[in-house]
XYZ file of C-alpha atoms in Angstrom:
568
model
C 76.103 -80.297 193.251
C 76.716 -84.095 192.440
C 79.559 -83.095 190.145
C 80.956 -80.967 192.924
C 81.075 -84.000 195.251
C 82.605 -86.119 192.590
C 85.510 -83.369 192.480
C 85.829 -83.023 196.517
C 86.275 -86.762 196.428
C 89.270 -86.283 193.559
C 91.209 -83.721 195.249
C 90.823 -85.270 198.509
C 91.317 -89.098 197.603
C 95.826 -88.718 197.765
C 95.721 -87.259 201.142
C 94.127 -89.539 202.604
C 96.386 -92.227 201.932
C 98.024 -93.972 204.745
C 101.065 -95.324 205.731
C 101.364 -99.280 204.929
C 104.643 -100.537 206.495
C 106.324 -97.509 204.382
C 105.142 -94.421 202.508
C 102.853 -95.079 199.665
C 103.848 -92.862 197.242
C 102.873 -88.315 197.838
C 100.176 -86.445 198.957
C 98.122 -84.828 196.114
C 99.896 -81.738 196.200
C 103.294 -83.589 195.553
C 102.184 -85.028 192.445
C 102.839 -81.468 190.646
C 98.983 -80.703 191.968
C 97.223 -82.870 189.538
C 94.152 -85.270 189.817
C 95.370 -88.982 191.428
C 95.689 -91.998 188.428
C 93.974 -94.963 188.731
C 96.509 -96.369 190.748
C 96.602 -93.888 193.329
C 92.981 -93.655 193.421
C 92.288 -96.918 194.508
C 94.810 -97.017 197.005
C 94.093 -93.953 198.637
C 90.649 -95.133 200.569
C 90.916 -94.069 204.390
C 90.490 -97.172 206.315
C 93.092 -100.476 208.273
C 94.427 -101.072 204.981
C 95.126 -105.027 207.196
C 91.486 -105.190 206.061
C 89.967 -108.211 203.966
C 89.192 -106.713 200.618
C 89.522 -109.393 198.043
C 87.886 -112.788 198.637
C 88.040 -116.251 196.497
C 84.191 -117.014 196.452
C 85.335 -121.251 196.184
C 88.408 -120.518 198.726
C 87.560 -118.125 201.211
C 91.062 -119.177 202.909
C 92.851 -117.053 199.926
C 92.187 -113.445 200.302
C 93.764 -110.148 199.702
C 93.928 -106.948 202.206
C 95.081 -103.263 200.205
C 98.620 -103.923 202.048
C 98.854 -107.171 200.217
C 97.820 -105.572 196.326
C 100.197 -102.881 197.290
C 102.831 -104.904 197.913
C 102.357 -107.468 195.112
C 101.734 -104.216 192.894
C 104.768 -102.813 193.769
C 106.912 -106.234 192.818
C 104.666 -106.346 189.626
C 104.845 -102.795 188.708
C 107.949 -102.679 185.868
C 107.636 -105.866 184.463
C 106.381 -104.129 181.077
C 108.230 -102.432 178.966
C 106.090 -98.634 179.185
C 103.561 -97.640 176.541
C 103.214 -101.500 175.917
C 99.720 -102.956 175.694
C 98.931 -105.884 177.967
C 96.335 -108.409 177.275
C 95.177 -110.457 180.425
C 93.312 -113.364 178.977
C 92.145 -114.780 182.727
C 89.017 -115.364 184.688
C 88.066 -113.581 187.291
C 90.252 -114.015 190.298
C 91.277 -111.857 192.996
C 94.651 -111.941 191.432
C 93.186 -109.968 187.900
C 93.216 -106.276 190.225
C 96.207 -106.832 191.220
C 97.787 -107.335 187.626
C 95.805 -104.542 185.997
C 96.900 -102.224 188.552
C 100.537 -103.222 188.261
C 100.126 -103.132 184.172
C 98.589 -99.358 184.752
C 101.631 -98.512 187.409
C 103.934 -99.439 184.698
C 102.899 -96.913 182.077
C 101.146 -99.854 180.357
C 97.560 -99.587 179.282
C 95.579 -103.043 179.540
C 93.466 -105.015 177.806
C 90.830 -108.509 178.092
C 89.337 -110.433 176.031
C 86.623 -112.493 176.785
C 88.255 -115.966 177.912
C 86.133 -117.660 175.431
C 86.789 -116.565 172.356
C 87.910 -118.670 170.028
C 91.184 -118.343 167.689
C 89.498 -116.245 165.375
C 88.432 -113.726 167.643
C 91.536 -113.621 170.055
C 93.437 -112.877 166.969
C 91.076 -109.652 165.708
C 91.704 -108.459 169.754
C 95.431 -108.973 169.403
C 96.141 -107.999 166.184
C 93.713 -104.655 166.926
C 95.057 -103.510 170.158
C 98.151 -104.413 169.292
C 98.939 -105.894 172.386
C 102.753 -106.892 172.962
C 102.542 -108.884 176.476
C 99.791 -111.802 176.558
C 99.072 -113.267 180.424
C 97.199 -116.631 179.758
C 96.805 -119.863 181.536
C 98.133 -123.194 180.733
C 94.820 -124.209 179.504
C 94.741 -122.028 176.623
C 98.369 -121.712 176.317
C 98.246 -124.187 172.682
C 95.381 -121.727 171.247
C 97.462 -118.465 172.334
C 100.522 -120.188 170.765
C 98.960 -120.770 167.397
C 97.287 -117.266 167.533
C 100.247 -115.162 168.618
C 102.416 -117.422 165.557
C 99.821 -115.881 162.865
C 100.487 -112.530 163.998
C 103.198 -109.603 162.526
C 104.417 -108.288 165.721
C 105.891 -110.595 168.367
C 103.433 -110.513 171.539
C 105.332 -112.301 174.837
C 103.120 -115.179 176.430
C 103.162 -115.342 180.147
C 101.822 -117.947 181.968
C 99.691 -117.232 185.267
C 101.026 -118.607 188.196
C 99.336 -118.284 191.715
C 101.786 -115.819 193.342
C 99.756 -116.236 196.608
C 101.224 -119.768 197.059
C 104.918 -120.769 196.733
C 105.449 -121.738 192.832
C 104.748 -125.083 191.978
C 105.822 -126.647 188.436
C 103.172 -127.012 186.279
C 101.645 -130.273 184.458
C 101.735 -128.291 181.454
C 105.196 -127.764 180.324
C 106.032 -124.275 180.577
C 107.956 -124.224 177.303
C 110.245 -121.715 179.057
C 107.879 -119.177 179.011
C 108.160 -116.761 182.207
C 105.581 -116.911 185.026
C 104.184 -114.499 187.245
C 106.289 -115.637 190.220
C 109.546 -114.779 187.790
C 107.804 -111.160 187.210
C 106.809 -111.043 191.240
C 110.478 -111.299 192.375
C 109.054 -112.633 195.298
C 112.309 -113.545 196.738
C 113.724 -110.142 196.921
C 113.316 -107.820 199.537
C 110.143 -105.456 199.014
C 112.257 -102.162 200.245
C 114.575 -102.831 198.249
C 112.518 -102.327 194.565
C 112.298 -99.434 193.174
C 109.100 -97.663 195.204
C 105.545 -97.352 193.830
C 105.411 -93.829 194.271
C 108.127 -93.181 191.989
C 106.528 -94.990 189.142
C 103.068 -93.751 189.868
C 104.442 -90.314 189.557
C 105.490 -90.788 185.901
C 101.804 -91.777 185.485
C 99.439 -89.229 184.429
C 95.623 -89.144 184.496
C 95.082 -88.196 181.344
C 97.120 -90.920 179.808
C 95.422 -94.046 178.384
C 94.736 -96.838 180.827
C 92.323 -99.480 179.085
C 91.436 -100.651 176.085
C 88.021 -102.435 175.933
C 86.312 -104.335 172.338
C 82.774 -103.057 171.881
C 80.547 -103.134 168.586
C 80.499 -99.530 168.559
C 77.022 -98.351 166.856
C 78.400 -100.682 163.853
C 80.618 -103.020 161.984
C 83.705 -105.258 163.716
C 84.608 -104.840 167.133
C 86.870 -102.309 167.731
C 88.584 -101.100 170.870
C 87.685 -98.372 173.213
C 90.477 -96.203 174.629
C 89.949 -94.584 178.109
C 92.065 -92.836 180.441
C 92.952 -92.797 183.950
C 90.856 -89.977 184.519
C 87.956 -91.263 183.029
C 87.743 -94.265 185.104
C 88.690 -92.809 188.041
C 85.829 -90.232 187.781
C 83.501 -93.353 187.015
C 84.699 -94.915 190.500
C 83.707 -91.843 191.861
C 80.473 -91.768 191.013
C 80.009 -95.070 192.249
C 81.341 -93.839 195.416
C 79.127 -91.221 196.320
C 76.113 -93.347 195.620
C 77.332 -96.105 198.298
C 78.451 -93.209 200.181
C 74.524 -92.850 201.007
C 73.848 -96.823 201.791
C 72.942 -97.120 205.608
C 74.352 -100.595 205.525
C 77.670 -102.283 205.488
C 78.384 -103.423 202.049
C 79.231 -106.842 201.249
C 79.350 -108.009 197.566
C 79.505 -111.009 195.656
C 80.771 -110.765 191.394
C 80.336 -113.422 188.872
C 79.799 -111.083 186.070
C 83.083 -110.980 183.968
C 85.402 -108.989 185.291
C 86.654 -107.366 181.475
C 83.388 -106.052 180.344
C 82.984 -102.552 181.216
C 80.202 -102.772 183.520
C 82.393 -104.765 186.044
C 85.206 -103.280 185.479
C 85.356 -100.124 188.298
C 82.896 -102.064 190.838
C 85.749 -105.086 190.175
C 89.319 -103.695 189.818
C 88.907 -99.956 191.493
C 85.691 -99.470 194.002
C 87.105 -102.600 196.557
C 90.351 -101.212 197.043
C 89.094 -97.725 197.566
C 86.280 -98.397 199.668
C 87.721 -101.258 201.616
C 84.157 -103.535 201.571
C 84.338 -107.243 201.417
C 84.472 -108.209 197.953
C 83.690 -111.896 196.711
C 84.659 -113.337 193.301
C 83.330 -115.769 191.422
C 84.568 -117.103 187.946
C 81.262 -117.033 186.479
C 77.792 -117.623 187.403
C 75.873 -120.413 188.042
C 73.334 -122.056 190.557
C 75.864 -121.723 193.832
C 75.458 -118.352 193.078
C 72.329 -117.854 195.434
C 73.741 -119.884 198.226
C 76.988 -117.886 198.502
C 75.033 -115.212 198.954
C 73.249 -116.806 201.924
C 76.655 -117.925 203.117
C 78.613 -114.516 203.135
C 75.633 -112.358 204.218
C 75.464 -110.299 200.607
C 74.045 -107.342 200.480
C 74.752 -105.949 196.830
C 75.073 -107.544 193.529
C 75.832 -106.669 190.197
C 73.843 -108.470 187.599
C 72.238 -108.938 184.060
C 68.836 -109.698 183.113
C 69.047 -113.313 182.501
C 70.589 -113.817 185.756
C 67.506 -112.043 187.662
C 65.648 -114.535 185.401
C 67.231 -117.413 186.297
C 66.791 -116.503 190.162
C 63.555 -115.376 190.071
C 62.199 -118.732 188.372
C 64.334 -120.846 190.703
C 62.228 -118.969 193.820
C 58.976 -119.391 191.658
C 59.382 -123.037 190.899
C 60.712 -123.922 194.005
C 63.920 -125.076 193.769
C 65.230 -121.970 195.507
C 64.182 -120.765 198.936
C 63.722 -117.484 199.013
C 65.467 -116.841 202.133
C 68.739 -116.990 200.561
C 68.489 -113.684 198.808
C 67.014 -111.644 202.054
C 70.439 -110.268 202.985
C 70.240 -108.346 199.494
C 69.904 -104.716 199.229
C 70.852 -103.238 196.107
C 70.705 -105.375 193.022
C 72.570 -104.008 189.781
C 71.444 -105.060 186.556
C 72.733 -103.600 183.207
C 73.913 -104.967 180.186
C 70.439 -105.523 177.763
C 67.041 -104.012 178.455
C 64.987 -104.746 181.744
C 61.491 -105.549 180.731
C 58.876 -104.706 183.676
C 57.429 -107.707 183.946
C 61.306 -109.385 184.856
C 61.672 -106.619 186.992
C 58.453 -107.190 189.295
C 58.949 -110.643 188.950
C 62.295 -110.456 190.911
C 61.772 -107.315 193.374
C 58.589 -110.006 194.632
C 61.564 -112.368 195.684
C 63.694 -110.067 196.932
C 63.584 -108.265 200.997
C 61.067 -105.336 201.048
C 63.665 -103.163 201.441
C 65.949 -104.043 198.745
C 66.202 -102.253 195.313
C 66.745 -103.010 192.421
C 69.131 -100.376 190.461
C 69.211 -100.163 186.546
C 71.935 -99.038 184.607
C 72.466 -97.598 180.884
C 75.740 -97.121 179.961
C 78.216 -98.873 177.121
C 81.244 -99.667 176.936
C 82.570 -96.127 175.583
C 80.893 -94.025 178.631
C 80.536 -96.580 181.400
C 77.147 -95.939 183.263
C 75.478 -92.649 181.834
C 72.109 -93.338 183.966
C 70.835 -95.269 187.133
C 66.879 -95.975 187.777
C 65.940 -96.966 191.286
C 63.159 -99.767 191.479
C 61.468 -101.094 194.908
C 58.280 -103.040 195.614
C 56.618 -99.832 196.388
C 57.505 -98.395 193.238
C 55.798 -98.852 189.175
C 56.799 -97.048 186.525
C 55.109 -98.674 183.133
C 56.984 -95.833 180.914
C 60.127 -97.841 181.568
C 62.622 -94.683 182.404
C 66.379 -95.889 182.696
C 66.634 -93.271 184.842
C 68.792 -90.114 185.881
C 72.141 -88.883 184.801
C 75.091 -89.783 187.042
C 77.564 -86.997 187.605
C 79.617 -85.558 185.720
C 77.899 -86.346 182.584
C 75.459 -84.915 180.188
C 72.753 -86.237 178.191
C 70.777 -84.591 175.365
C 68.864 -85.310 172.137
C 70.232 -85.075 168.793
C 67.902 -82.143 166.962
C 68.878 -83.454 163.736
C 67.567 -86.720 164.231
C 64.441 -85.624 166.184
C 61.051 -86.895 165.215
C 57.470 -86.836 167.102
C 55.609 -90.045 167.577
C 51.542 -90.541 167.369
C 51.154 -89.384 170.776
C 52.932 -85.673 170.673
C 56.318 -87.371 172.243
C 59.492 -85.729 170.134
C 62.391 -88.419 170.371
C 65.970 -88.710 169.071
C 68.868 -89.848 169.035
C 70.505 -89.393 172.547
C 73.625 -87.942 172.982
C 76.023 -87.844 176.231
C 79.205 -86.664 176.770
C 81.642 -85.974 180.525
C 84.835 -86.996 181.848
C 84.148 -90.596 182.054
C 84.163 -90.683 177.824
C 86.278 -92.677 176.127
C 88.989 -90.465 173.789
C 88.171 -92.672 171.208
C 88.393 -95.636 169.274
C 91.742 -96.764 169.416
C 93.822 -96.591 166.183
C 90.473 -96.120 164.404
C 90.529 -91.940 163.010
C 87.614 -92.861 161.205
C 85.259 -94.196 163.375
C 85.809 -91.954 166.173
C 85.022 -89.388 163.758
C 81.437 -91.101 163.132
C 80.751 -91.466 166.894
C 80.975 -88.094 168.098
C 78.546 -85.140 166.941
C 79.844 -81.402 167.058
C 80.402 -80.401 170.924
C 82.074 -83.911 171.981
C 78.893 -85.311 172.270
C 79.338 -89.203 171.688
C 76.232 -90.662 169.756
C 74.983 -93.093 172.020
C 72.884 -95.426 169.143
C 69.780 -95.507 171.222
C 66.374 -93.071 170.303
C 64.872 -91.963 173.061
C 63.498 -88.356 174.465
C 64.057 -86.620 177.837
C 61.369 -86.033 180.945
C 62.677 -82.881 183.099
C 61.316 -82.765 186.348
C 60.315 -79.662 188.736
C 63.991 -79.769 190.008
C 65.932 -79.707 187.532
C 66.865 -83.379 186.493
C 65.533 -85.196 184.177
C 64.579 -88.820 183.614
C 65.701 -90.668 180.956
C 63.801 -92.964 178.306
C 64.544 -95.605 175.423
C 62.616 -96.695 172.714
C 65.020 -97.971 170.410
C 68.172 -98.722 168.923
C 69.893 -96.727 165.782
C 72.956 -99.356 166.252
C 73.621 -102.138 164.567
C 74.360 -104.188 167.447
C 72.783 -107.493 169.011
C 72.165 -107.649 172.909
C 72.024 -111.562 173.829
C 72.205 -112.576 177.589
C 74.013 -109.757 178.140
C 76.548 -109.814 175.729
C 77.150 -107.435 172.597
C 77.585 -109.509 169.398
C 78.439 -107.244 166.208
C 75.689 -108.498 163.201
C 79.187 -107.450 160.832
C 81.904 -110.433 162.448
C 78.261 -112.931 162.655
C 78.056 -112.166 158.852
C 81.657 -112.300 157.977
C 81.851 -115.641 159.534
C 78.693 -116.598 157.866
C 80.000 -115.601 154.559
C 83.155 -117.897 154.609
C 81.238 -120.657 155.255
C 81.398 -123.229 152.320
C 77.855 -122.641 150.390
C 76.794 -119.577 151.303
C 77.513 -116.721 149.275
C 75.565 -113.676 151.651
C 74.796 -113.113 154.827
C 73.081 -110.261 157.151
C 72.293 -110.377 161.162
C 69.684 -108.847 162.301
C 68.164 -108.835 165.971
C 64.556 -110.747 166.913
C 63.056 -110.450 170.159
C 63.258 -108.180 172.913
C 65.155 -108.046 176.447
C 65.768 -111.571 177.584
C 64.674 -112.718 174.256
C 67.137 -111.150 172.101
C 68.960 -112.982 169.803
C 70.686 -113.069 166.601
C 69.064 -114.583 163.337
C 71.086 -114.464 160.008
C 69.676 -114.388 156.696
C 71.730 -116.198 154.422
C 72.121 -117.031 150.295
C 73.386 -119.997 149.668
C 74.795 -121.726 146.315
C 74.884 -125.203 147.327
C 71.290 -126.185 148.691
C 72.578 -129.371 151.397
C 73.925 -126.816 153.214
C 71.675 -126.939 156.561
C 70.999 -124.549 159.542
C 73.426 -127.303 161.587
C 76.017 -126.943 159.362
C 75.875 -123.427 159.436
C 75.534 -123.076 163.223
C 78.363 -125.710 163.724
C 80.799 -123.486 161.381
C 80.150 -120.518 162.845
C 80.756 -122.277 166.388
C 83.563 -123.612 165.243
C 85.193 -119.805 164.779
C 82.847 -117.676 166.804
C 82.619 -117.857 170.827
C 79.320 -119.668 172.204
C 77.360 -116.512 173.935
C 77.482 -115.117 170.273
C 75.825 -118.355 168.313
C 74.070 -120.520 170.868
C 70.857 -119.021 170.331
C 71.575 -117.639 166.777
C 68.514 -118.473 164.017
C 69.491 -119.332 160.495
C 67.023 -118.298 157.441
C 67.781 -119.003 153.821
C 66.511 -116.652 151.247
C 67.436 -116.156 147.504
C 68.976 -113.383 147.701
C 69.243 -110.173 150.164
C 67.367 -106.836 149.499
C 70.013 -104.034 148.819
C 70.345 -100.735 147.679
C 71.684 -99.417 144.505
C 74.857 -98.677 146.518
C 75.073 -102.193 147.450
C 74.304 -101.569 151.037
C 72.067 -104.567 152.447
C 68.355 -103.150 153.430
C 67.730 -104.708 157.143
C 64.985 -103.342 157.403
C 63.259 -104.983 155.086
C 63.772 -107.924 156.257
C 62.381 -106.648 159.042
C 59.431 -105.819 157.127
C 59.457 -109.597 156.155
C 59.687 -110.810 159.355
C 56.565 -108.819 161.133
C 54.992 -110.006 157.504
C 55.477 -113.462 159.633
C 54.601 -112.641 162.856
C 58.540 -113.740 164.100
C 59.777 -111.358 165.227
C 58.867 -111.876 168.759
């Protein structure tokens, strides 16, 4: 049934596109009778496409209507030389739509790092997507330079530019690197470029579209490579559940726009659905009051935000009038205790909600669990499968717990999938079991209901990885990092504490015994962005426990640490 609707809303989503000053680009059935690209998907929402879609959350003055993305899409569209790789190394900004769509119209697929990473990450993100076009800004033009130098392929730097205001020379010389008003022609007449619809025909959905870094269930980052299709089924999903909100949406981003959860909700679901979308670079305390000011009703967050609003309310530094206009908080990202998530439902309107999701950054959002002040649940279900994908346990991995509960390994797999790790045979070969079922890392089991569904449970985590603040930091780059650190001969990551309290702590051999936790914090800091080491742990042991085939034993270090009652 849900899947159904999700396919309704595909075949129908190119005829309802509407005239904006000139023909968009063809109905469905003139683009040889295939599904809409992401592109086309996004512009083909039926409403006054003159509509206020994209609002600066610090300038509501500059805004965006679809006519206006269209437009600047179409002047953008072309700049890139197709099949390139773009990397957009920006903030949020109601500009960063507009230049992924163009990068997608051009037969480009895009890429975007986190805007704090330091040199040595930017370069493992360039150097492994293999990106040929860099858009930075002039603040981090001198640390793109140096990065882009060190690397064997040439990569074009191009310098963000406002394109919403006439171009303005900027303090920082421009070296005479080109701008996005020289790729926005803005000059030239708009019917007089070659039209969108041409392009977008050329533009499958099948063919690759992003390229996003994620841990993977181990080792380095590597980069997941989805297609149009995928993401556009994703937005659809989304779609049908605000299809059945009996309010006017309104909603208000700080999360980053690059990570996968914000991705669709940011760059796709706006433009489609035509609601009043506010962005903010990043969050911090205004966020609350802009939320008063521009009558919010949804929000997408991660646990330490709800934290951080919830003990503002408590404590009294926030009223709690400024979040009654909220309806339908998202949170995703790391693992929603209960106790965070009554804490923050008792600040919020009775008849908001409070929506988890589980996804990652190869699937996008696999579950959703509705919460409300009316509701408990103390088994801690992440909830029920979104359409169009399916979720099952991994019998080869299956064990039974004390109390008769059989869990494993879960399993998913649908259209919204990644196809894979990109340029990576090996480890796309490791992620997926037999029957394109992607191995999700997290143990759990399966509660079917009466009708049919099913509710969904974690208990724990096969992966590697490290969840801190919401962020995904790989215990393989902490370690690398570690390990070139002068004095220390060894290094392993492992993760301590649980939800909000996650964080990494290495255990580390070292040769030369003045070597402190501060001078191993500040080295990795120096190399490694600050959401990965700010609240990272340092231990110094003699030497690791390993196997005979080398391969470090975490968890007996784990072992050591319950030993100490640490791990918290």
């Amino acid at each position: 049934m849900v899947l159904s609707h999700i396919f309704e809303l595909l075949l129908s989503s190119c005829s309802q596109i509407r005239k904006l000053g000139v023909k968009l680009f063809p109905s469905q059935n003139e683009v040889h009778g295939r599904n809409p690209n992401v592109v086309e998907w996004a512009f083909s929402g039926n409403y006054d496409p003159d509509t206020v879609v994209l609002i600066d959350a610090s300038n509501t003055e500059r805004t965006l209507s679809k006519r206006e993305v269209v437009q600047l899409v179409t002047r953008l569209a072309g700049a890139f030389k197709p099949g390139s790789v773009v990397c957009l190394h920006l903030p949020n900004d109601i500009l960063y739509p507009v230049l992924v769509l163009a990068i997608l119209a051009s037969g480009c697929q895009w890429t975007g790092p986190n805007t704090s990473y330091k040199q040595y990450e930017l370069d493992h993100h360039l150097r492994y997507s293999l990106a040929t076009y860099v858009v930075t800004s002039a603040e981090h033009l001198d640390s793109m330079e140096t990065v882009t130098a060190n690397l064997d392929a040439d990569v074009e730097i191009i310098l963000f530019s406002d394109i919403l205001k006439p171009f303005i020379e900027p303090k920082h010389p421009n070296l005479g690197y080109r701008t996005l008003h020289d790729l926005a022609k803005l000059h030239i007449p708009l019917n007089t470029l070659t039209p969108l619809s041409q392009r977008l025909e050329r533009v499958h959905p099948q063919a690759p579209a992003t390229l996003m870094s994620t841990s993977g269930t181990t080792g380095f980052p590597k980069m997941a490579d989805r297609s149009h299709e995928a993401l556009v089924t994703e937005s659809a999903s989304d779609e049908q559940y605000d299809a059945n909100q009996s309010y006017a949406i309104r909603r208000l981003f700080c999360t980053p726009i690059f990570h996968s959860y914000s991705f669709p909700k940011m760059i796709i679901n706006p433009l489609r659905q035509g609601y009043p979308t506010y962005f903010m670079t990043r969050f911090d305390d205004s966020f609350a009051q802009r939320i008063a000011d521009f009558n919010i009703t949804d929000i997408i967050t991660v646990p330490p935000i709800l934290s951080r609003l919830a003990a503002r309310v408590q404590e009294g530094e926030l009223d709690r009038a400024a979040l009654t206009s909220l309806r339908t908080v998202l949170c995703a990202g790391a693992p929603l205790t209960k106790e965070l998530r009554e804490e923050f439902l008792d600040v919020l309107h009775k008849e908001a909600v409070l929506v988890q999701e589980w996804g990652m950054t190869e699937c996008g959002c696999i579950t959703r669990m509705h919460w409300s002040q009316d509701q408990t649940d103390t088994y801690g279900s992440v909830g029920q499968v979104v359409g169009g994908y399916q979720v099952t346990m991994d019998k080869v991995s299956q064990f039974q717990l004390a109390d008769g509960r059989v869990v494993a390994e879960l399993l998913a797999r649908g259209p919204q999938m990644m196809t894979g790790y990109f340029n990576n045979a090996d480890a796309t070969a490791q992620a997926f079991a037999p029957g394109s079922w992607y191995r999700t890392g997290d143990v759990g089991y399966l509660e079917n209901q009466a009708d049919g569904t099913a509710f969904v449970y974690i208990m724990d985590r096969v992966k590697d990885i490290i969840k801190t603040n919401g962020w995904q930091v790989s215990p393989a780059e902490l370690e690398a990092v570690a390990k070139r650190c002068p004095g220390i001969t060894d290094a392993c990551a492992v993760s301590v504490g649980y939800g909000v309290d996650e964080r990494p702590r290495i255990f580390t051999v070292r040769v030369n015994k003045d070597v402190s936790e501060k001078d191993l914090i500040d080295y990795l800091g120096l190399h490694l962005s600050r959401h990965k080491i700010a609240r990272c742990e340092v231990r110094f042991i003699d030497s690791l426990p390993r196997a005979p085939s080398g391969k470090v034993l975490r968890r007996m270090l784990r072992v050591e640490m319950e030993k100490e009652g640490s791990d918290d």
